[in-house]
Coordinates of C-alpha atoms in Angstrom, one line a residue:
M1 CA 33.4 -46.3 -77.4
T2 CA 37.2 -46.7 -77.3
A3 CA 39.3 -44.5 -75.0
K4 CA 42.6 -43.3 -76.3
K5 CA 45.6 -44.8 -74.5
H6 CA 46.9 -41.5 -73.2
S7 CA 43.6 -40.4 -71.7
K8 CA 42.0 -41.1 -68.4
T9 CA 38.3 -41.9 -68.6
W10 CA 35.7 -40.8 -66.0
L11 CA 32.2 -42.1 -66.0
I12 CA 29.7 -39.9 -64.1
T13 CA 26.1 -40.5 -63.3
G14 CA 24.1 -37.4 -62.5
G15 CA 26.7 -35.4 -64.5
S16 CA 24.1 -32.7 -65.5
G17 CA 23.1 -32.0 -61.9
F18 CA 24.2 -29.2 -59.6
I19 CA 27.3 -31.1 -58.4
G20 CA 27.9 -33.1 -61.5
E21 CA 28.0 -30.1 -63.8
A22 CA 30.7 -28.4 -61.7
L23 CA 32.7 -31.7 -61.6
V24 CA 32.5 -32.0 -65.4
A25 CA 33.7 -28.4 -65.7
A26 CA 36.6 -29.0 -63.4
L27 CA 37.6 -32.2 -65.3
K28 CA 37.5 -30.3 -68.6
Q29 CA 39.6 -27.5 -67.2
G30 CA 42.2 -29.9 -65.6
G31 CA 45.5 -28.6 -64.5
Q32 CA 48.8 -27.9 -66.2
G33 CA 50.6 -31.0 -67.2
E34 CA 47.7 -33.3 -66.4
R35 CA 46.7 -36.0 -68.8
K36 CA 43.7 -35.3 -71.0
K37 CA 40.5 -36.7 -69.6
Q38 CA 37.7 -38.4 -71.4
I39 CA 34.3 -37.8 -69.7
I40 CA 31.2 -40.0 -70.1
V41 CA 28.0 -38.8 -68.6
L42 CA 24.9 -40.9 -68.1
S43 CA 21.7 -38.9 -68.6
R44 CA 18.1 -39.5 -69.3
N45 CA 18.0 -36.4 -71.6
Q46 CA 20.9 -36.8 -74.1
N47 CA 20.4 -33.6 -76.2
K48 CA 19.7 -31.3 -73.3
T49 CA 22.7 -32.6 -71.3
Q50 CA 25.0 -32.4 -74.3
V51 CA 24.1 -28.8 -74.8
K52 CA 24.5 -28.1 -71.1
L53 CA 27.9 -29.7 -70.7
G54 CA 29.3 -28.8 -74.1
R55 CA 32.2 -30.3 -76.1
G56 CA 34.5 -32.9 -74.7
V57 CA 31.7 -34.9 -73.0
Q58 CA 30.1 -38.0 -74.3
V59 CA 26.5 -38.3 -73.1
I60 CA 24.9 -41.8 -73.0
T61 CA 21.4 -42.7 -72.0
S62 CA 22.1 -46.3 -70.9
L63 CA 25.1 -48.0 -69.4
D64 CA 24.5 -50.8 -71.9
E65 CA 26.1 -48.5 -74.4
I66 CA 29.5 -49.1 -72.7
A67 CA 31.2 -52.2 -74.2
A68 CA 32.8 -54.7 -71.9
S69 CA 36.2 -53.9 -73.5
E70 CA 35.9 -50.2 -72.5
T71 CA 38.6 -48.9 -70.1
I72 CA 37.1 -46.7 -67.4
D73 CA 39.4 -45.4 -64.7
V74 CA 37.1 -43.5 -62.3
V75 CA 33.3 -43.8 -61.7
V76 CA 31.4 -41.1 -59.9
N77 CA 27.8 -41.9 -58.9
L78 CA 25.8 -38.8 -58.2
A79 CA 22.4 -39.8 -59.7
G80 CA 19.2 -39.3 -57.7
E81 CA 15.9 -37.5 -57.6
P82 CA 16.4 -34.1 -55.9
L83 CA 15.0 -34.0 -52.3
F84 CA 13.9 -30.4 -52.7
G85 CA 11.5 -29.5 -55.4
G86 CA 8.1 -30.7 -54.3
L87 CA 6.1 -32.3 -51.4
W88 CA 7.2 -35.7 -50.3
T89 CA 4.3 -37.7 -51.6
K90 CA 4.4 -41.5 -51.5
K91 CA 5.3 -41.5 -55.2
R92 CA 8.2 -39.0 -54.8
K93 CA 9.6 -40.8 -51.7
Q94 CA 9.6 -44.0 -53.8
A95 CA 11.4 -42.1 -56.5
F96 CA 14.1 -41.1 -54.0
F97 CA 14.9 -44.8 -53.5
D98 CA 14.4 -46.0 -57.1
S99 CA 16.6 -43.4 -58.7
R100 CA 19.5 -43.9 -56.3
L101 CA 19.3 -47.7 -55.9
G102 CA 18.4 -48.4 -59.5
T103 CA 21.3 -46.4 -60.9
T104 CA 23.8 -47.8 -58.4
Q105 CA 22.7 -51.4 -59.1
A106 CA 23.0 -50.8 -62.8
L107 CA 26.5 -49.5 -62.2
M108 CA 27.4 -52.7 -60.3
A109 CA 26.2 -54.7 -63.2
L110 CA 28.4 -52.7 -65.6
L111 CA 31.4 -53.1 -63.3
G112 CA 30.8 -56.8 -63.2
R113 CA 31.0 -57.1 -67.0
L114 CA 33.9 -54.7 -67.6
E115 CA 37.1 -56.7 -68.6
T116 CA 39.3 -54.0 -67.0
K117 CA 37.9 -52.7 -63.7
P118 CA 38.1 -49.0 -62.7
S119 CA 40.5 -48.1 -60.0
V120 CA 37.9 -46.4 -57.9
I121 CA 34.2 -45.7 -57.6
I122 CA 33.0 -42.6 -55.6
S123 CA 29.4 -43.2 -54.8
G124 CA 27.3 -40.4 -53.5
S125 CA 25.4 -40.7 -50.2
A126 CA 24.3 -38.0 -47.8
I127 CA 24.8 -36.9 -44.2
G128 CA 21.2 -38.0 -43.6
Y129 CA 22.9 -41.4 -43.0
Y130 CA 23.5 -40.3 -39.4
G131 CA 19.9 -39.4 -38.5
T132 CA 19.3 -36.1 -36.7
D133 CA 20.5 -34.8 -33.4
E134 CA 21.2 -31.4 -31.9
T135 CA 23.8 -32.5 -29.4
R136 CA 26.1 -35.1 -31.0
E137 CA 29.0 -34.8 -33.4
F138 CA 29.1 -37.3 -36.2
H139 CA 32.3 -38.7 -37.8
E140 CA 32.6 -41.3 -40.4
C141 CA 32.7 -44.1 -37.9
A142 CA 29.2 -43.3 -36.5
L143 CA 26.4 -45.7 -36.8
P144 CA 23.4 -44.9 -39.1
G145 CA 20.2 -43.3 -37.8
N146 CA 16.8 -45.0 -38.0
D147 CA 14.6 -42.5 -39.9
D148 CA 13.6 -42.6 -43.6
M149 CA 16.6 -40.5 -44.7
A150 CA 19.0 -42.7 -42.8
R151 CA 17.4 -45.8 -44.3
L152 CA 17.7 -44.4 -47.8
C153 CA 21.4 -43.6 -47.4
T154 CA 22.1 -47.0 -45.8
E155 CA 20.5 -48.8 -48.7
W156 CA 22.2 -46.5 -51.2
E157 CA 25.6 -47.3 -49.8
T158 CA 24.8 -51.0 -49.5
A159 CA 24.0 -51.1 -53.2
A160 CA 27.5 -50.0 -54.0
K161 CA 29.2 -52.5 -51.8
P162 CA 29.6 -55.2 -54.5
A163 CA 32.4 -53.0 -56.0
E164 CA 34.6 -54.0 -53.1
A165 CA 34.2 -57.7 -53.9
M166 CA 35.4 -56.9 -57.4
G167 CA 38.6 -55.4 -56.1
I168 CA 37.6 -51.8 -56.8
R169 CA 38.3 -49.1 -54.2
L170 CA 34.9 -47.8 -52.9
V171 CA 34.5 -44.3 -51.5
L172 CA 31.2 -43.4 -50.0
L173 CA 30.8 -39.6 -50.2
R174 CA 28.3 -38.4 -47.5
I175 CA 27.3 -35.0 -48.9
G176 CA 26.1 -32.1 -46.7
L177 CA 24.2 -29.0 -47.7
V178 CA 26.0 -27.7 -50.8
L179 CA 26.4 -24.0 -51.2
D180 CA 27.0 -22.1 -54.4
D181 CA 25.7 -18.9 -56.0
A182 CA 25.0 -20.9 -59.2
G183 CA 22.0 -22.8 -57.7
G184 CA 21.1 -25.4 -55.2
M185 CA 19.6 -24.4 -51.9
L186 CA 21.5 -21.1 -51.6
A187 CA 19.8 -19.3 -54.6
P188 CA 16.3 -19.2 -53.2
L189 CA 17.5 -18.5 -49.6
K190 CA 19.6 -15.6 -50.9
L191 CA 16.7 -14.2 -52.8
S192 CA 14.4 -14.4 -49.8
S193 CA 17.0 -12.7 -47.6
K194 CA 17.5 -9.9 -50.2
L195 CA 13.7 -9.3 -50.0
G196 CA 14.0 -9.1 -46.2
L197 CA 12.3 -12.5 -45.8
G198 CA 15.2 -14.4 -44.2
A199 CA 14.0 -16.3 -41.2
R200 CA 14.8 -18.4 -38.3
L201 CA 13.1 -21.8 -38.9
G202 CA 11.7 -23.5 -35.9
S203 CA 14.1 -23.3 -32.9
G204 CA 17.0 -22.3 -35.1
K205 CA 19.2 -24.6 -33.1
Q206 CA 19.2 -27.4 -35.7
W207 CA 22.7 -27.9 -37.3
M208 CA 23.5 -27.2 -40.9
S209 CA 26.5 -29.2 -42.0
W210 CA 27.3 -27.4 -45.2
V211 CA 30.0 -27.5 -47.8
S212 CA 30.8 -25.2 -50.7
R213 CA 30.3 -26.7 -54.1
T214 CA 34.0 -25.8 -55.0
D215 CA 35.2 -27.8 -52.0
L216 CA 33.0 -30.8 -52.7
V217 CA 34.1 -31.0 -56.3
N218 CA 37.8 -30.8 -55.1
M219 CA 37.1 -33.5 -52.5
I220 CA 35.9 -35.8 -55.3
L221 CA 39.0 -35.1 -57.3
F222 CA 41.1 -35.6 -54.1
A223 CA 39.5 -38.9 -53.2
A224 CA 39.9 -40.2 -56.8
S225 CA 43.7 -39.5 -56.7
H226 CA 44.5 -40.7 -53.2
P227 CA 44.4 -44.6 -53.0
A228 CA 44.4 -44.5 -49.2
I229 CA 40.9 -43.0 -49.1
K230 CA 38.2 -45.7 -49.0
G231 CA 34.9 -46.2 -47.3
P232 CA 32.8 -43.3 -46.0
I233 CA 34.1 -39.7 -46.1
N234 CA 32.0 -36.8 -45.0
G235 CA 31.6 -34.1 -47.7
T236 CA 31.1 -31.2 -45.3
A237 CA 33.1 -28.1 -44.2
P238 CA 35.0 -28.2 -40.9
H239 CA 32.7 -25.7 -39.1
P240 CA 28.9 -26.5 -39.2
V241 CA 26.6 -23.8 -38.0
T242 CA 23.1 -23.6 -36.6
Q243 CA 20.2 -22.6 -38.8
R244 CA 19.9 -19.3 -36.9
H245 CA 23.6 -18.6 -37.4
F246 CA 23.3 -19.4 -41.1
A247 CA 20.2 -17.1 -41.5
D248 CA 21.9 -14.2 -39.7
A249 CA 25.1 -14.6 -41.8
L250 CA 23.2 -14.7 -45.0
A251 CA 21.2 -11.6 -44.0
K252 CA 24.4 -9.8 -43.2
K253 CA 25.9 -10.8 -46.5
V254 CA 23.0 -9.3 -48.5
R255 CA 22.7 -6.3 -46.1
R256 CA 19.2 -6.9 -45.0
P257 CA 17.7 -7.5 -41.5
R258 CA 16.8 -10.9 -40.3
F259 CA 13.8 -10.6 -37.9
L260 CA 11.3 -13.2 -39.1
W261 CA 10.6 -16.5 -37.4
V262 CA 8.7 -19.4 -39.0
P263 CA 7.3 -21.8 -36.4
G264 CA 8.1 -25.5 -37.0
L265 CA 4.4 -26.4 -36.9
F266 CA 3.7 -24.0 -39.8
L267 CA 6.3 -25.7 -41.9
K268 CA 5.0 -29.1 -41.1
I269 CA 1.5 -28.2 -42.1
F270 CA 2.5 -26.8 -45.4
L271 CA 5.5 -29.0 -46.3
G272 CA 4.7 -32.3 -44.6
Q273 CA 7.6 -34.6 -44.1
M274 CA 9.9 -32.4 -46.2
A275 CA 9.8 -29.9 -43.3
G276 CA 12.2 -32.3 -41.6
L277 CA 15.0 -31.2 -44.0
L278 CA 14.6 -27.6 -42.6
L279 CA 13.8 -28.3 -39.0
E280 CA 16.2 -31.2 -38.2
G281 CA 19.9 -31.5 -38.7
Q282 CA 23.1 -33.1 -37.6
K283 CA 26.6 -31.8 -36.8
V284 CA 28.8 -33.7 -39.2
L285 CA 32.6 -33.2 -39.2
P286 CA 35.0 -34.1 -42.1
R287 CA 37.5 -35.9 -39.9
K288 CA 38.8 -38.2 -42.7
A289 CA 39.3 -35.4 -45.2
I290 CA 41.2 -33.3 -42.6
D291 CA 43.3 -36.3 -41.5
M292 CA 44.2 -37.0 -45.2
G293 CA 45.3 -33.4 -45.6
F294 CA 42.5 -32.1 -47.8
D295 CA 42.8 -28.3 -48.3
F296 CA 39.4 -26.6 -47.8
K297 CA 38.9 -23.3 -49.6
H298 CA 35.9 -22.4 -47.5
T299 CA 36.1 -23.3 -43.8
N300 CA 33.6 -20.7 -42.5
V301 CA 30.1 -20.2 -43.8
E302 CA 30.7 -16.4 -44.0
D303 CA 33.5 -17.1 -46.6
A304 CA 31.3 -19.5 -48.5
L305 CA 28.5 -17.0 -48.8

């Protein structure tokens, strides 16, 4: 694999996922006057991913396929077992760790053997890093929480730290709840609201620190092109909302009433530990993105919906 001299090469793990697919599309589209980009995507299912992402993308199944002489300019690490999609059994919880830490460690091994280092690696993390709280505001300088999600995010970020010792700029993107009509968490919530099944979950006071998929992809592009951005950056919109506010806004958007309430105990019985994703939250603000002049397209949840 030899990149053409005039091109800029991006390596993306998790490139066929909800966020990665949108990032690949944005890179392929580019902007007027931009250099052509070469895109390499790591995926376990080569054929399916190739069909999904289309032409102009090279899909590999192992980082060992990348030669030490390859020039890669930007690395984006988005790989990880989805948190939604099944009960949190012991096996699934271990998969959360293995998929994120294993891929990140493999990336560090790749960076170590590349003769020419990338200028930046943007490594995914999550706002679960901060733990949960209904009263505090969390900025990038806040300390990590002490629950399972915080431990996962802390270990995930730590696994990417060796990049700094190699002289590579490291950006730790702490991603919030990503909203887009194309999928993710919004699609099933929107369907339930259309059916009149939108609901307040538990107290409804838990914070939802959300971000539109468009803004998150643009934030990745922004971080890649701004050398001053390093360390953690919160991938959230400027105005988080409570779960009750979100449910009411979504119901209004689809023109259906929102009168249901699902007790927290009910969710805990049927969803186990996964219920924590719905019943607990944190108010996370994108201070670094705002300070750096990032232009949000969707600042209010009503606009994003």
